[in-house]
mmCIF file of C-alpha atoms and ligand atoms in Angstrom:
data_model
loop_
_atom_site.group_PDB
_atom_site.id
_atom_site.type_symbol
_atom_site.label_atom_id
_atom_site.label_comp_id
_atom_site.label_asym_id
_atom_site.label_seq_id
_atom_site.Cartn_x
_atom_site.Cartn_y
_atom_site.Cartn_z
ATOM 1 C CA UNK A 24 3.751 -25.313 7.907
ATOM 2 C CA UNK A 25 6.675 -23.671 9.075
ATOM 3 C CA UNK A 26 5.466 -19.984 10.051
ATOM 4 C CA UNK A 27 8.147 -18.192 8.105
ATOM 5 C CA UNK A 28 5.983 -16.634 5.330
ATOM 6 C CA UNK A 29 2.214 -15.222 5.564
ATOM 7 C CA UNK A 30 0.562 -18.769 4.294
ATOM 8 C CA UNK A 31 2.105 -20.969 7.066
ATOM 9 C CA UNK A 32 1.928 -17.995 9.193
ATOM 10 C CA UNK A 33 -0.589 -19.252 12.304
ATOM 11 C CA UNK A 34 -4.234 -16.933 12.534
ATOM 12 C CA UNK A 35 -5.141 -16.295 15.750
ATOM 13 C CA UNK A 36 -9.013 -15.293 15.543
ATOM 14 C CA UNK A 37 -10.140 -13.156 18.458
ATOM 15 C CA UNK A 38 -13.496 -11.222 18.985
ATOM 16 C CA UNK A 39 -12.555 -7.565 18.323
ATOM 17 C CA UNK A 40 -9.732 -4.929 18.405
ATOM 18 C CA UNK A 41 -9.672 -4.595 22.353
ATOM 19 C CA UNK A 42 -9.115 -8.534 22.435
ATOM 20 C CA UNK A 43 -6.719 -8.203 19.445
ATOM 21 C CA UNK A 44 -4.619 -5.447 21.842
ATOM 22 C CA UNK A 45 -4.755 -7.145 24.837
ATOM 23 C CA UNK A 46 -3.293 -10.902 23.412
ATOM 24 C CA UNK A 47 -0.108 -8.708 21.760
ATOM 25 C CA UNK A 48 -0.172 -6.548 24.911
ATOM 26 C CA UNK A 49 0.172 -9.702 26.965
ATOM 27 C CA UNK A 50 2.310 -10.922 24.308
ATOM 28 C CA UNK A 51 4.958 -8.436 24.241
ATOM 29 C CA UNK A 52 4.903 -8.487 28.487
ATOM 30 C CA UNK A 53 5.742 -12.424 28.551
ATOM 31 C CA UNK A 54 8.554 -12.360 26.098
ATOM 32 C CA UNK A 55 10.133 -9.367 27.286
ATOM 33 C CA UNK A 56 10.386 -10.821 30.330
ATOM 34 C CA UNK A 57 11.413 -13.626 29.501
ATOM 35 C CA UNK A 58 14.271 -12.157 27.666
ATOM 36 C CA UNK A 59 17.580 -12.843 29.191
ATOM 37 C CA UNK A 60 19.187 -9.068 27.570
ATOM 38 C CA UNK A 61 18.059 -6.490 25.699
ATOM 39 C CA UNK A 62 14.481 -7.071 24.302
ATOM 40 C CA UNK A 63 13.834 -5.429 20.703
ATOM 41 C CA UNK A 64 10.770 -4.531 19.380
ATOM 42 C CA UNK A 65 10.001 -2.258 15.992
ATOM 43 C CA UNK A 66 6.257 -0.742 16.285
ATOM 44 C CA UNK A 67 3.634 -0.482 13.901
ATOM 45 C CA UNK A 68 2.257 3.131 13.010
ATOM 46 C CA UNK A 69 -1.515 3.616 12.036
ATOM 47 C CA UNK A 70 -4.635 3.528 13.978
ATOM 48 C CA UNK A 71 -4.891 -0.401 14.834
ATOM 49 C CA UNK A 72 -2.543 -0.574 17.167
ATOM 50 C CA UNK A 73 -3.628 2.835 18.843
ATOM 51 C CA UNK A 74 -5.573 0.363 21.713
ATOM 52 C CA UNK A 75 -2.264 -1.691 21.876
ATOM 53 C CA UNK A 76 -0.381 1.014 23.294
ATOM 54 C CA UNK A 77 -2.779 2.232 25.394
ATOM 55 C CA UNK A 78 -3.132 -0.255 26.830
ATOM 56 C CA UNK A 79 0.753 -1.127 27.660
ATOM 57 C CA UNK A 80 0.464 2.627 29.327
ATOM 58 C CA UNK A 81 -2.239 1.798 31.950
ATOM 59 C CA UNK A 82 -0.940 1.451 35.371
ATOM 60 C CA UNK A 83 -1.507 -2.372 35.826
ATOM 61 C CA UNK A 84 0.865 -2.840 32.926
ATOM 62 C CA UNK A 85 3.170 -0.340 33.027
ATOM 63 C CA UNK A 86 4.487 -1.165 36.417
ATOM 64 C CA UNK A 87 5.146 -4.794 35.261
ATOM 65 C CA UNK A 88 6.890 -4.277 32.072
ATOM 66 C CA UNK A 89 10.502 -4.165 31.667
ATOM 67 C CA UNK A 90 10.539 -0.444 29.657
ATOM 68 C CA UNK A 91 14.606 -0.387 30.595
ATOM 69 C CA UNK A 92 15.798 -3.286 29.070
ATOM 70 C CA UNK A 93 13.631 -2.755 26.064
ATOM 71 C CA UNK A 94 14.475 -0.962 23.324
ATOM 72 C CA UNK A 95 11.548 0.525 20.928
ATOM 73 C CA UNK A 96 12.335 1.392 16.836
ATOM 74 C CA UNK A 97 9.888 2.526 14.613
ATOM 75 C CA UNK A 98 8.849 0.261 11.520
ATOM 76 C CA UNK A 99 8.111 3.093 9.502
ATOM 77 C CA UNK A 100 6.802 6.479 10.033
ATOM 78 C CA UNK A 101 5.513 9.471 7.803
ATOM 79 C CA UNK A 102 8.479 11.903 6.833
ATOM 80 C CA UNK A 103 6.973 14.816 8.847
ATOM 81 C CA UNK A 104 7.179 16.762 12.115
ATOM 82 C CA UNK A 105 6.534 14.840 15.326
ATOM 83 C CA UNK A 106 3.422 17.427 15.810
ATOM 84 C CA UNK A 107 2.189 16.424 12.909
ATOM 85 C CA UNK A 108 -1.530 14.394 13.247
ATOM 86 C CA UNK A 109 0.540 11.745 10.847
ATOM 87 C CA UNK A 110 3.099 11.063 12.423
ATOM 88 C CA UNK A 111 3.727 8.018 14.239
ATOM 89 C CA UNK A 112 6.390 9.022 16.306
ATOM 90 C CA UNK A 113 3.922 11.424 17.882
ATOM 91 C CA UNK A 114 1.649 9.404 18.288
ATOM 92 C CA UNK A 115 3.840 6.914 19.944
ATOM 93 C CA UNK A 116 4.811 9.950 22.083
ATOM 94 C CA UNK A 117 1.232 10.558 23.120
ATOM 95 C CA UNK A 118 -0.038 7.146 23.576
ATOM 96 C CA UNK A 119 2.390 4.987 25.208
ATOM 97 C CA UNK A 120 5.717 6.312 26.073
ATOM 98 C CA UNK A 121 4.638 9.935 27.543
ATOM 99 C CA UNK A 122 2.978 7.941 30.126
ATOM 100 C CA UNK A 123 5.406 4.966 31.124
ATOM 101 C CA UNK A 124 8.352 5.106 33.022
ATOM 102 C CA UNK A 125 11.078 4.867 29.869
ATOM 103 C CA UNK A 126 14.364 6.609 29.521
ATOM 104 C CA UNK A 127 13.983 8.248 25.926
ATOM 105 C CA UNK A 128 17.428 6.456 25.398
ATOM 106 C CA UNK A 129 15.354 3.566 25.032
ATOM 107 C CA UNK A 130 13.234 4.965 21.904
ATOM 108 C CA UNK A 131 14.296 5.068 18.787
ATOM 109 C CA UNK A 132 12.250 7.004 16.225
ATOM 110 C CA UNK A 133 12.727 7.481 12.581
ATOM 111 C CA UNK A 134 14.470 10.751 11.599
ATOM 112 C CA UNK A 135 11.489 13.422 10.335
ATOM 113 C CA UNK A 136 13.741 16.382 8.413
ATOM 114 C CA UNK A 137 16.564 16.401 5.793
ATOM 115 C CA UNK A 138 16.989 14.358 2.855
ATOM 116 C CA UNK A 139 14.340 11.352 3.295
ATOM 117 C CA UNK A 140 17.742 8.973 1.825
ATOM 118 C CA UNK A 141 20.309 10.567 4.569
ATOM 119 C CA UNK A 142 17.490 9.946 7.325
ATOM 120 C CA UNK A 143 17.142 6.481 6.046
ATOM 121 C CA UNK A 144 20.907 5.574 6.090
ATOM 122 C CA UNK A 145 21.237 7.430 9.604
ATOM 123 C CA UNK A 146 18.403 4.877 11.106
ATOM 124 C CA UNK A 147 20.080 2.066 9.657
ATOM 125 C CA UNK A 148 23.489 3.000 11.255
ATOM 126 C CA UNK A 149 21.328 3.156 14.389
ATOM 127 C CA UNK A 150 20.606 -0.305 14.116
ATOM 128 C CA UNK A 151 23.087 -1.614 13.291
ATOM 129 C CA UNK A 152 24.760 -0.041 16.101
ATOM 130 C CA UNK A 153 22.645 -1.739 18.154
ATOM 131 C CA UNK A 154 22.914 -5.234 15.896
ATOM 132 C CA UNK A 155 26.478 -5.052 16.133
ATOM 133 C CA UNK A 156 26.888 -5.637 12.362
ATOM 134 C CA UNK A 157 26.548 -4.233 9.355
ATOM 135 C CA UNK A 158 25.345 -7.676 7.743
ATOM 136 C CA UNK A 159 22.477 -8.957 8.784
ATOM 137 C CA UNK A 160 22.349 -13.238 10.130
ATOM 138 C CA UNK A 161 19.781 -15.754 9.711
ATOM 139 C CA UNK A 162 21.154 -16.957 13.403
ATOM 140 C CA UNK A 163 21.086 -13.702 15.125
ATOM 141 C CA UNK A 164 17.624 -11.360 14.672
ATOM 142 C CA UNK A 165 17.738 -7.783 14.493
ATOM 143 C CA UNK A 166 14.168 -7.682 15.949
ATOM 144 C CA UNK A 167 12.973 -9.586 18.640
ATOM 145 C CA UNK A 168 9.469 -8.862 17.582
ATOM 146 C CA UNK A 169 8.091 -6.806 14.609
ATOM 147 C CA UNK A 170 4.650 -5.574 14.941
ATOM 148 C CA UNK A 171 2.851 -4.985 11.592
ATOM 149 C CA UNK A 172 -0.598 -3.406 10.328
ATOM 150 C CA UNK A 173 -2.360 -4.269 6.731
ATOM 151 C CA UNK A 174 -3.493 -1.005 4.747
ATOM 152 C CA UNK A 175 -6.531 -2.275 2.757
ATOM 153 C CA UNK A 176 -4.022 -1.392 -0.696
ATOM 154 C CA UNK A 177 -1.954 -4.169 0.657
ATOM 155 C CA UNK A 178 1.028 -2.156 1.995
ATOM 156 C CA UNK A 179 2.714 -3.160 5.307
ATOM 157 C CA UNK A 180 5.092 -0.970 7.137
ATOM 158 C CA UNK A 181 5.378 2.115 4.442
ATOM 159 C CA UNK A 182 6.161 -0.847 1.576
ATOM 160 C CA UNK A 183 3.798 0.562 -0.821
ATOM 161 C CA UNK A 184 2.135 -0.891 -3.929
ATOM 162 C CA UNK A 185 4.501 -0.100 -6.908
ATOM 163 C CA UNK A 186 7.570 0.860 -5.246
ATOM 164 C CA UNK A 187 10.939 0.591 -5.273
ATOM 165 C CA UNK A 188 11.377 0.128 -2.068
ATOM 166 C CA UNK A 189 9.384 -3.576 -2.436
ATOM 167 C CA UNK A 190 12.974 -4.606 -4.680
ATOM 168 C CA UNK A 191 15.172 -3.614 -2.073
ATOM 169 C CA UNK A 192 17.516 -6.653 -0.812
ATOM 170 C CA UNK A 193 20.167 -5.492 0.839
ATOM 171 C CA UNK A 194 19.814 -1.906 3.113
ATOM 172 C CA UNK A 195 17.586 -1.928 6.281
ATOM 173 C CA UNK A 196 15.890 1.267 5.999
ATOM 174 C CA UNK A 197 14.769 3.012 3.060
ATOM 175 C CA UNK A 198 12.660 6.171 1.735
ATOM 176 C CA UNK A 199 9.087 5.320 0.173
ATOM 177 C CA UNK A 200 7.133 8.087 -2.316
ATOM 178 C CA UNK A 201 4.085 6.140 -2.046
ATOM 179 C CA UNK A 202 1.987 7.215 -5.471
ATOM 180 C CA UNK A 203 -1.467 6.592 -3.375
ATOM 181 C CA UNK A 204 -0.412 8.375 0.166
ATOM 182 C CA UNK A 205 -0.107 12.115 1.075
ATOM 183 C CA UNK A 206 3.468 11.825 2.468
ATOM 184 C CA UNK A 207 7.190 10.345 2.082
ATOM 185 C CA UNK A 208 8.070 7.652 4.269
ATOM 186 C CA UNK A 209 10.866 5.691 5.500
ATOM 187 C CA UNK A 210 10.416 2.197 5.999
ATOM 188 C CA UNK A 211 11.921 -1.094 7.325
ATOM 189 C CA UNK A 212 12.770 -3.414 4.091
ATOM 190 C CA UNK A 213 12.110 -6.523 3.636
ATOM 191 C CA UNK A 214 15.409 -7.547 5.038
ATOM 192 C CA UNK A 215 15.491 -6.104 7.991
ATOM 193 C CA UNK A 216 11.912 -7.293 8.944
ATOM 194 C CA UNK A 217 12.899 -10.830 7.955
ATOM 195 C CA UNK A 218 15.670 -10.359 10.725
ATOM 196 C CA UNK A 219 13.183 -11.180 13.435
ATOM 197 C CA UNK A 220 11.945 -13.827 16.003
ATOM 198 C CA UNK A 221 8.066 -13.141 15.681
ATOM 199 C CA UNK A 222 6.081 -10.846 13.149
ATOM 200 C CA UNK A 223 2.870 -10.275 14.373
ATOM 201 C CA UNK A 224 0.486 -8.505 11.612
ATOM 202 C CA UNK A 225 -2.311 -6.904 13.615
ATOM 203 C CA UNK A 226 -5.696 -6.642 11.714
ATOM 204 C CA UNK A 227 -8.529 -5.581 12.890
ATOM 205 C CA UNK A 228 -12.076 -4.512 10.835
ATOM 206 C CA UNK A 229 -14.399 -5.878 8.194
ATOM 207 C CA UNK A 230 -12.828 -3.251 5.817
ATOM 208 C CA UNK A 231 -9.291 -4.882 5.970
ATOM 209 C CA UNK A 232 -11.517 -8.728 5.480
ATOM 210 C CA UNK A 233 -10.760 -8.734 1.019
ATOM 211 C CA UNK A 234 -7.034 -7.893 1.884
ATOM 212 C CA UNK A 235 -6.270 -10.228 4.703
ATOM 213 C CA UNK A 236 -7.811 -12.767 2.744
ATOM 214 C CA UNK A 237 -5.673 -12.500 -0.586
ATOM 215 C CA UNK A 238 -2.605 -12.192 1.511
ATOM 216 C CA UNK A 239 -2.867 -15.242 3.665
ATOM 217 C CA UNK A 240 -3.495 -16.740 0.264
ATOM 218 C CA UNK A 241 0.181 -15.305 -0.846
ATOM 219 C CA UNK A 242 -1.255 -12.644 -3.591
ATOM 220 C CA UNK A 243 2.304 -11.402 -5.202
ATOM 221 C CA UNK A 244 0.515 -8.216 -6.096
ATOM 222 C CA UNK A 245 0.169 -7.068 -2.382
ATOM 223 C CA UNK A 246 3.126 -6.251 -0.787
ATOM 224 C CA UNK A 247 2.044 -7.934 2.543
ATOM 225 C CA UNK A 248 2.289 -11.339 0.802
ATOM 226 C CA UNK A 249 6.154 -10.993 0.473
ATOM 227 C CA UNK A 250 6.961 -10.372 4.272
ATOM 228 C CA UNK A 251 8.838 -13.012 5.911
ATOM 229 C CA UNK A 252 10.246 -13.983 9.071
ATOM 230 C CA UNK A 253 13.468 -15.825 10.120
ATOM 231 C CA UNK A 254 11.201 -16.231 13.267
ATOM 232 C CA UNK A 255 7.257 -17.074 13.189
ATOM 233 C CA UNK A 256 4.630 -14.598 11.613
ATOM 234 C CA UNK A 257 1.195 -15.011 13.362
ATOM 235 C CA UNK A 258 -2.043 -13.123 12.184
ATOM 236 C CA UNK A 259 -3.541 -11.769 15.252
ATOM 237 C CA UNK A 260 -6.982 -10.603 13.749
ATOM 238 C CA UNK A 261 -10.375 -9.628 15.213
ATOM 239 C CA UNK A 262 -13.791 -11.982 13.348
ATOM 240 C CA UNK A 263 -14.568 -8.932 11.236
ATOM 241 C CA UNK A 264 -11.218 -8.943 9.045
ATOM 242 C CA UNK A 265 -11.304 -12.533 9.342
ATOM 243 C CA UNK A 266 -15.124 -12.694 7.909
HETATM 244 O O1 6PG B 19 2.469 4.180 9.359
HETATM 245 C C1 6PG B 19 1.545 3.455 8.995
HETATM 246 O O2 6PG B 19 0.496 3.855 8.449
HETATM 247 C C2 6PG B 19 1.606 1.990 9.270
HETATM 248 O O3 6PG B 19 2.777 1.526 9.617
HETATM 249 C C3 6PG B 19 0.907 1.266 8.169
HETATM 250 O O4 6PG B 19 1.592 0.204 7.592
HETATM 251 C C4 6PG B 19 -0.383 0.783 8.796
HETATM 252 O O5 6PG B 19 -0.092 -0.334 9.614
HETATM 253 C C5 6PG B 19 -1.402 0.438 7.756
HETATM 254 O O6 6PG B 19 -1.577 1.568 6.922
HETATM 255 C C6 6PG B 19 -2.729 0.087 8.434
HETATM 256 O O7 6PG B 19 -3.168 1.264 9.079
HETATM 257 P P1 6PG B 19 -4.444 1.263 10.045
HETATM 258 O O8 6PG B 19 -4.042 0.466 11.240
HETATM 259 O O9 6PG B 19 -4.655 2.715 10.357
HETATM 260 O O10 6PG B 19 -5.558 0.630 9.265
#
């Protein structure tokens, strides 16, 4: 029971989405601040963590988290303009960091124009500009946390059913063509979400219940199964996806 793959990985089971948001809301507050440097945290896209990051913008919050010292990637996002209804990086914009006190020097979204491969080799130098490396150490995360979401096909991030992207072992950012999504994506690897100190998959619904349950049973088929952690996954999940 070690917490480094999605079996051992602890379950947290909490009574809906609004408590779901508010334990990784108070989550993210206590280990940011008790961070000694720079606090690194890659977000989740989609519509679960929507209450998450509204949350982190009311005023109660805001004024006690540490939005300087933090620095904010993306874990994936849809390759398409920021004013786009899909993309995450505008949604980010709206929800959260439009209304906290953060220097925009302090976000880092995913590229959205160009070649999809060029973006995704740009973000990586980004990172590992920040890493310090090029290679990536079991002793040294790149992530401090990594907040994930479950689509019910199994993906996590943008790692897709049937992609390459799922055989990827050695870059840190890569393009996804997903064959059952509307858009190209880029997308943390496996790699480079492995390079963190917590994972925390948020799920959240009775629609997500079949999928969360064959991937805390380690399903190969679903891409979810093969995340790991240098760090500790936890399941933070509201009673209806863990029905
Ligand atoms: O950009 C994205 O779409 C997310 O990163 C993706 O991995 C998401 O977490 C799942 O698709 C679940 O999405 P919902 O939270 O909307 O169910």
């Amino acid at each position: 029971m070690n917490g480094h793959d999605v079996v051992s990985a602890k379950a947290i089971v909490l009574a809906d989405s609004d408590a779901v948001a508010r334990h990784v809301a108070d989550f993210l507050l206590t280990e940011a601040l008790r961070a000694t440097g720079v606090f690194r945290v890659a977000l989740s896209g989609g519509s679960t963590p929507k209450r998450l990051y509204a949350m982190m913008a009311e005023p109660d919050y805001a004024e006690r988290f540490p939005w300087n010292r933090t620095e904010f990637f993306f874990g994936d996002d849809r390759f398409v303009p920021e004013d786009s209804p899909d993309s995450n990086r505008g949604m980010l914009r709206k929800t959260l960091f439009s209304r906290v006190a953060i220097s925009t020097q302090n976000i880092h979204p995913m590229p959205d124009q160009g070649d999809p491969d060029e973006a995704a080799r740009a973000y990586e130098a980004v990172l590992q500009a920040h890493y310090g490396s090029p290679v990536l150490r079991n002793d040294k995360p790149l992530f401090d946390v990594v907040l994930l979401g479950l689509g019910e096909n199994g993906h996590t991030a943008s790692l897709f059913p049937r992609q390459p992207v799922l055989e990827e072992k050695t870059r840190w950012v890569a393009p996804c063509v997903p064959d059952d999504a509307p858009h190209t994506r880029l997308t943390l690897t496996y790699p480079a979400i492995a390079s963190s100190r917590y994972v925390l998959f948020l799920v959240t619904g009775a629609p997500k219940a079949a999928v969360y349950t064959r991937v805390r049973k380690g399903d190969p088929v679903e891409p979810a199964s093969h995340i790991t952690s240098d760090g500790q996954i936890e399941w933070i999940v509201d009673k209806d996806a863990a029905a």
